[in-house]
XYZ file of C-alpha atoms in Angstrom:
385
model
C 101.742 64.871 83.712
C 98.379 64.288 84.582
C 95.290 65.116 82.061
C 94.607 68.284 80.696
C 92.142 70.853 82.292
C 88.735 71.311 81.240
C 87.933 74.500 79.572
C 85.450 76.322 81.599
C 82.057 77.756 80.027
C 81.931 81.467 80.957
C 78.835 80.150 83.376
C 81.224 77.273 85.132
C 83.627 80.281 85.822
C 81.260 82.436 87.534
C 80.372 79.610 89.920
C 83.816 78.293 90.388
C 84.812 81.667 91.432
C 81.610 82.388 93.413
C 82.534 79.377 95.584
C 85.921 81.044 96.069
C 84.022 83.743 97.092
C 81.193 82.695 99.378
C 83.329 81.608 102.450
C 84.533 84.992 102.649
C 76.494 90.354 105.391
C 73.721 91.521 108.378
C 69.868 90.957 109.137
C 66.819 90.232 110.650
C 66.618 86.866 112.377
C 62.588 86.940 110.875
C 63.851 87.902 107.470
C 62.959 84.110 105.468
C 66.065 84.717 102.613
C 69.182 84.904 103.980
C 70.043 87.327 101.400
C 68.496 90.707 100.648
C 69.688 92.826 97.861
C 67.772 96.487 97.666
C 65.983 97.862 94.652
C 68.654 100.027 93.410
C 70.824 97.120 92.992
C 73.747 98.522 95.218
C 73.400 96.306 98.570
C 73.387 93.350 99.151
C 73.077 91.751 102.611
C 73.603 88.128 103.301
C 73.685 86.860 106.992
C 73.672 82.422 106.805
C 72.956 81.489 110.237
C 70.701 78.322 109.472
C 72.183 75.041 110.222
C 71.856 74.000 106.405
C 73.057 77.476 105.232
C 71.814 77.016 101.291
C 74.995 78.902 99.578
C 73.720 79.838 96.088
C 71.553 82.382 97.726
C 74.697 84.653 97.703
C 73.985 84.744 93.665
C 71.874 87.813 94.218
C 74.747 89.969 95.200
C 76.600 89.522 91.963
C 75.472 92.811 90.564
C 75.520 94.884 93.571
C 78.480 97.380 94.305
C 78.292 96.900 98.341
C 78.291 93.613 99.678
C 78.477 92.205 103.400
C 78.319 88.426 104.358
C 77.977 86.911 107.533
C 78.655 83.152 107.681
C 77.002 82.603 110.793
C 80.224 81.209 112.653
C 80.217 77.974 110.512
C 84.445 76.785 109.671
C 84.645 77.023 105.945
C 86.928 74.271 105.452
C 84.789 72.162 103.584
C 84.915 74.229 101.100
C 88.658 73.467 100.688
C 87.475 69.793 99.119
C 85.063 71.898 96.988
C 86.974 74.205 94.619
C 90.751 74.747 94.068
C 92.108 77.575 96.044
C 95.315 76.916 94.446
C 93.802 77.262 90.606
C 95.406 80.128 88.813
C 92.798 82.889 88.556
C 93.910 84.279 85.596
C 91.199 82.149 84.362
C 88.372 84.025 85.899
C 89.790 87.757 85.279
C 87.524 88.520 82.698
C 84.089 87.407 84.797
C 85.676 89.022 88.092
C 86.322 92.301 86.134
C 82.519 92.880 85.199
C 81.682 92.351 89.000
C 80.546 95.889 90.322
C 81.346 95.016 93.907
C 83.369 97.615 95.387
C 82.401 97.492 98.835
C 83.183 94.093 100.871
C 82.638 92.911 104.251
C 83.090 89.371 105.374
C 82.085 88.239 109.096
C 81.503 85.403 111.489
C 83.307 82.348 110.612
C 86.418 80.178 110.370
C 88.110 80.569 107.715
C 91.257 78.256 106.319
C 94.318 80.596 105.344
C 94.620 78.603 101.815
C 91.396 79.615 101.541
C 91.559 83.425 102.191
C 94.728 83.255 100.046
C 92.687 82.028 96.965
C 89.800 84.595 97.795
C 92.217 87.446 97.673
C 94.392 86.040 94.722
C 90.800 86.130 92.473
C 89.804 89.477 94.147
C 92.820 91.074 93.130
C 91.595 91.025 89.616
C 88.187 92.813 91.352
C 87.378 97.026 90.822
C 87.146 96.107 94.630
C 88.316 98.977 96.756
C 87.234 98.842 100.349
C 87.671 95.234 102.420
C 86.244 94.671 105.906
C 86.350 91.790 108.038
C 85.259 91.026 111.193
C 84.747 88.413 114.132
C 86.883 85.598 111.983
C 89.545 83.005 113.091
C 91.753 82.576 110.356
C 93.602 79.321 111.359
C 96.834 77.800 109.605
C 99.601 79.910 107.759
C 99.347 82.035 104.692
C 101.365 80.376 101.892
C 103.839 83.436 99.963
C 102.883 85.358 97.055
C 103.711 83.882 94.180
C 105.588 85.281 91.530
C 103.228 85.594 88.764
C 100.221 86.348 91.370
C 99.024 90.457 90.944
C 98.409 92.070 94.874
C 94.922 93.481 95.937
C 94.735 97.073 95.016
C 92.606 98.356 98.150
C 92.645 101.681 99.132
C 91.051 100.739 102.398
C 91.480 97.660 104.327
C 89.511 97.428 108.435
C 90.315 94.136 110.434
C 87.998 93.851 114.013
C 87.988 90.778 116.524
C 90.008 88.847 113.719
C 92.769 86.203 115.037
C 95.486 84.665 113.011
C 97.302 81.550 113.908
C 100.842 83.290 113.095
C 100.503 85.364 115.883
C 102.242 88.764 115.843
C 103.698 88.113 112.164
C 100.010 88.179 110.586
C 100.047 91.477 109.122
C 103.273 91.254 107.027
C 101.784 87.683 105.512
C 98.682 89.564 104.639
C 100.605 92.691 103.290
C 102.406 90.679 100.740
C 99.074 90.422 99.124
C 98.104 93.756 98.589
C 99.871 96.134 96.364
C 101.645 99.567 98.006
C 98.549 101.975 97.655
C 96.136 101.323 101.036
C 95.580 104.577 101.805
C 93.127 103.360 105.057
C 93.806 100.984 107.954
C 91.576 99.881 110.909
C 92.478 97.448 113.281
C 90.155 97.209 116.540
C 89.508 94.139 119.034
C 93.067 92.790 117.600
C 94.277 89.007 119.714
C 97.876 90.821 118.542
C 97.992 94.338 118.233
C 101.906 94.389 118.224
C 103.112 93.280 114.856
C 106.760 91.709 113.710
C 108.040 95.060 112.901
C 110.998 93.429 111.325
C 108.846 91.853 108.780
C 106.366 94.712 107.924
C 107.296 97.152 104.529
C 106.362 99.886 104.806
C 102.948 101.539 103.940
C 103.951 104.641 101.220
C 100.885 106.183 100.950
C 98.599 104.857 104.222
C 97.707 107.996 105.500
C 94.351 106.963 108.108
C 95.394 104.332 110.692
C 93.088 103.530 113.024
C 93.742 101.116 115.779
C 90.932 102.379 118.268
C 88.643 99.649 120.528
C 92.078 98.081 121.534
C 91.806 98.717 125.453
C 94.942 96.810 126.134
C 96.992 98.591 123.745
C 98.715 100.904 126.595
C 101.872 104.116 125.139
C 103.917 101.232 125.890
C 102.159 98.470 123.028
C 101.615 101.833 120.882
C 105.568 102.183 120.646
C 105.359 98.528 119.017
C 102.298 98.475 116.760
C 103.291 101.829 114.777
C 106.308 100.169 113.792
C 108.816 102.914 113.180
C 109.022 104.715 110.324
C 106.467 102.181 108.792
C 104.033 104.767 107.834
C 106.010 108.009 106.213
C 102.574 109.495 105.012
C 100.305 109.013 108.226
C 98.308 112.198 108.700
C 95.500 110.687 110.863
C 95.677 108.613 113.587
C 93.200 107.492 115.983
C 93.649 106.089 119.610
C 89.914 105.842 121.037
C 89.483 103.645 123.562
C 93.357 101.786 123.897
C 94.538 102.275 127.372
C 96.335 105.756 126.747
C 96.893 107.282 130.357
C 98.548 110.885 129.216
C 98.922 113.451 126.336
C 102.650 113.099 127.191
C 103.257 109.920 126.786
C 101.533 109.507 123.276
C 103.901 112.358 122.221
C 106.830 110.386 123.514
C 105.259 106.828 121.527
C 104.777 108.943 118.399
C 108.386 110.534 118.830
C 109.733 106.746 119.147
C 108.063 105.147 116.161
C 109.043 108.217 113.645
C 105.434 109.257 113.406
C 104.006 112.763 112.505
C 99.716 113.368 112.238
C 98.264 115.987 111.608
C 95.135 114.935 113.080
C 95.236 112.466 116.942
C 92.202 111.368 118.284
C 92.252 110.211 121.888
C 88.941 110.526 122.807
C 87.302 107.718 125.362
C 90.280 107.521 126.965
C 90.773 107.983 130.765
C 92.955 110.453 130.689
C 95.374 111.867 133.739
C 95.786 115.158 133.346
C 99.753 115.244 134.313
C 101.870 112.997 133.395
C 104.845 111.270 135.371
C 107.198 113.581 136.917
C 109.925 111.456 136.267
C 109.534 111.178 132.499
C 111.049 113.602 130.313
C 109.243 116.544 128.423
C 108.337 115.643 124.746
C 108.081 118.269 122.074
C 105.433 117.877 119.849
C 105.537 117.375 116.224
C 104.429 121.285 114.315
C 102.671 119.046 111.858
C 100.013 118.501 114.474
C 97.160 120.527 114.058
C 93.949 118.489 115.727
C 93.605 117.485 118.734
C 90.579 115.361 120.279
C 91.010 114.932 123.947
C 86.896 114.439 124.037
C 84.878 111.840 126.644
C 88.177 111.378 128.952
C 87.167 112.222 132.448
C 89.195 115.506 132.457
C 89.014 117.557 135.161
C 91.661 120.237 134.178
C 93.879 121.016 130.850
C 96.308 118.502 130.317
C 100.160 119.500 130.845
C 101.870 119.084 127.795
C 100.138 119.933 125.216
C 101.326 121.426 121.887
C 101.898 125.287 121.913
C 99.818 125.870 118.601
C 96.445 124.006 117.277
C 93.902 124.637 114.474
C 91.483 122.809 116.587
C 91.016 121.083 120.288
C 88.239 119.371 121.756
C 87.775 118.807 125.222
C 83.970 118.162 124.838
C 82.469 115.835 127.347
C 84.565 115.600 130.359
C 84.435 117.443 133.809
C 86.008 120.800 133.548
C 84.133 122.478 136.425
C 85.401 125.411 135.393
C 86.543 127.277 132.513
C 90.105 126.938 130.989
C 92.525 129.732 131.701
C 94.364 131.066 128.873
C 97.691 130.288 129.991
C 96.388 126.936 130.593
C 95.544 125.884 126.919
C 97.603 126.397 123.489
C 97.430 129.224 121.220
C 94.339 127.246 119.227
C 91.662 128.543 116.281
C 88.774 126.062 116.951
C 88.507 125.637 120.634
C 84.947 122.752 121.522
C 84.254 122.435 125.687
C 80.381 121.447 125.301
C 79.243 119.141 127.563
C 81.595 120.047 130.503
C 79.584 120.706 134.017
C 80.795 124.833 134.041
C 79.009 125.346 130.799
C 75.580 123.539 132.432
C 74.034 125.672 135.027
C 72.998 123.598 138.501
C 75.541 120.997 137.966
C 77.309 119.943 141.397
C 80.491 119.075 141.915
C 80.619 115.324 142.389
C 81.085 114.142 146.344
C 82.879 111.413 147.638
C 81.392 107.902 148.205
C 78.158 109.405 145.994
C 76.585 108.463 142.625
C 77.160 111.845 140.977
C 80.385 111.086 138.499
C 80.249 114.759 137.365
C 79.134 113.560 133.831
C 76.344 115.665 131.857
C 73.734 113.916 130.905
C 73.862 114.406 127.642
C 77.330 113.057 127.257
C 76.426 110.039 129.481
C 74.101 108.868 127.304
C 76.690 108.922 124.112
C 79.048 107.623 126.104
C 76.417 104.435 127.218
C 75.440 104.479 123.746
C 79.123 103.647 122.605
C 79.374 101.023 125.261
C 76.065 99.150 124.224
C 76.880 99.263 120.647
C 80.435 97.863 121.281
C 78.932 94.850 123.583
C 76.560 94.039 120.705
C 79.739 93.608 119.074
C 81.478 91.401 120.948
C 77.967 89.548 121.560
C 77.668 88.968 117.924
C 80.853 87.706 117.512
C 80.463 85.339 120.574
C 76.954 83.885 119.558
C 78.370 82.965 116.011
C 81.106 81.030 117.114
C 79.297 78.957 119.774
């Protein structure tokens, strides 16, 4: 048995679990702090992209309620030398209850699994609610939950351009450390977005999942990452951007995995508008009752839609003409702005010219989307040069 533990001061907690903390915001590269907390107290931006990032600056976000931190790419292993990840944080559940923070993001850096593991073990005693991270590389495995250790209650939990090191198992190590109750998930730019289906529990009351800005997710890698009958309360689910070629054959991914929404959104999608003749007809769940078949590059109705919507929007695409009745479902809240028939003087586009039958007005959200999605990925590419 080695010597007893020292007993903390209330002010050696806060900084012992601030350093837990820290390794886990965004602004101007002429701002001189790198941390910025408004006057009302409620956010607090950090963003440590000097060489010699000077950590204690993140002390000014103690009493805010949303906080974002951007490690400017920097691996946050040293910090592993610097406080004990493994320490039970029962000892710092009284200071991490007064924290207002309820609003998290974490981006830009390395960060050791042990080290996650002890952020999340101390959050979990947190009024935290919403977790975001983005453009990390968490590297090594997470350890299990132990038996006396309490699970992050989140009701919202968005993951972009993050890579494990377990590969396709990552999301059932990370589940293990949140309780049952995420009622929102968001997983874009994912290394894996197929999971170990095997391993996953289910999510009781997740009822948002949102795995858009995953181009290379295909109907086939859909079948795989919604995990059947994983998520028995989904009501909305949304597919933007992630490589779906057909109305038909989401139906016949959804049908697969077990899953019934109320709300799909497959807008920025380059959608066909028939599907294979060779694959069979699906019948859509009745539960659906929103459709958003925006920004696809339709030319005509899709075949196979459902017989009866509360609302469908096939806004933005290249209808040159207007729907037929028999061509669209019995549907309350029908949106076709931005198609060329509703724009007088638009042509129909020629072959081998540089009119793609887009209106103008939806070109430039569309290039707006793009540009904002490259600052992304430019962002995430600068901080971990």
């Amino acid at each position: 048995m080695g010597p007893p533990r020292p007993v903390l001061s209330p002010q050696e907690r806060a900084s012992s679990l601030l350093l837990l903390l820290l390794p886990l915001v965004h602004v101007s590269a002429t701002t001189p702090e790198p941390c910025e907390l408004d006057d009302e107290d409620f956010r607090c931006v950090c963003n440590f992209s000097e060489p010699q990032p000077d950590w204690s600056e993140a002390f000014q976000c103690v009493s805010a309620v949303e906080v974002e931190i951007r490690v400017g790419g920097f691996s946050l292993e040293p910090f592993l030398t610097r406080v004990d990840a493994d320490a039970d944080p029962r000892q710092y559940a009284d200071t991490v209850k007064a924290l207002r923070v309820r609003r998290l993001t974490v981006g830009a850096a390395q960060v050791p699994a042990q080290l996650l593991v002890g952020a999340l073990r101390v959050l979990a005693y947190s009024r935290l609610q919403e977790l975001t991270l983005e453009d990390l590389e968490i590297t090594g495995t997470m350890p299990p939950l132990p038996v006396e250790a309490t699970g992050l209650a989140l009701s919202s939990l968005r993951l972009r351009n993050v890579s494990w090191a377990t590969g396709r198992s990552w999301l059932a190590e990370l589940q293990q450390w949140l309780k049952p109750g995420l009622k929102v998930l968001g997983i874009a730019q994912a290394h894996s977005p197929a999971f170990s289906c095997e391993q996953v529990r289910a999510f009781p009351a997740l009822t948002s999942l949102d795995l858009s800005d995953n181009p290379g997710l295909g109907e086939r890698g859909l079948i795989a990452a919604l995990c059947p009958h994983k998520f028995p309360a989904l009501q909305n689910l949304a597919l933007r951007n992630t490589g779906m070629e057909t109305p038909t054959g989401v139906c016949a991914a959804l049908a697969a995995a077990g899953v019934q929404p109320h709300s799909l959104d497959l807008s920025h999608n380059s959608l066909r508008a028939t599907a294979n003749p060779s694959a069979p007809r699906c019948m859509w769940s009745s539960a659906l009752n929103s459709l958003n078949l925006s920004f696809a590059g339709l030319e005509q109705v899709p075949k196979g839609l459902p017989a009866k919507l509360r609302v469908l929007d096939l806004s933005c695409n290249r209808l040159y003409r207007a729907p037929r009745p028999d061509e669209l479902p019995e549907v309350d809240n029908l949106t076709l702005d931005g198609n060329p028939f509703l724009v007088p003087g638009t042509a129909l586009p020629q072959e081998g010219s540089m009119n793609s039958g887009v209106v103008p007005a939806c070109a430039r959200s569309t290039l707006s989307v793009g540009v904002s999605g490259t600052l992304v990925l430019l962002q995430g590419a600068r901080g971990f040069a």
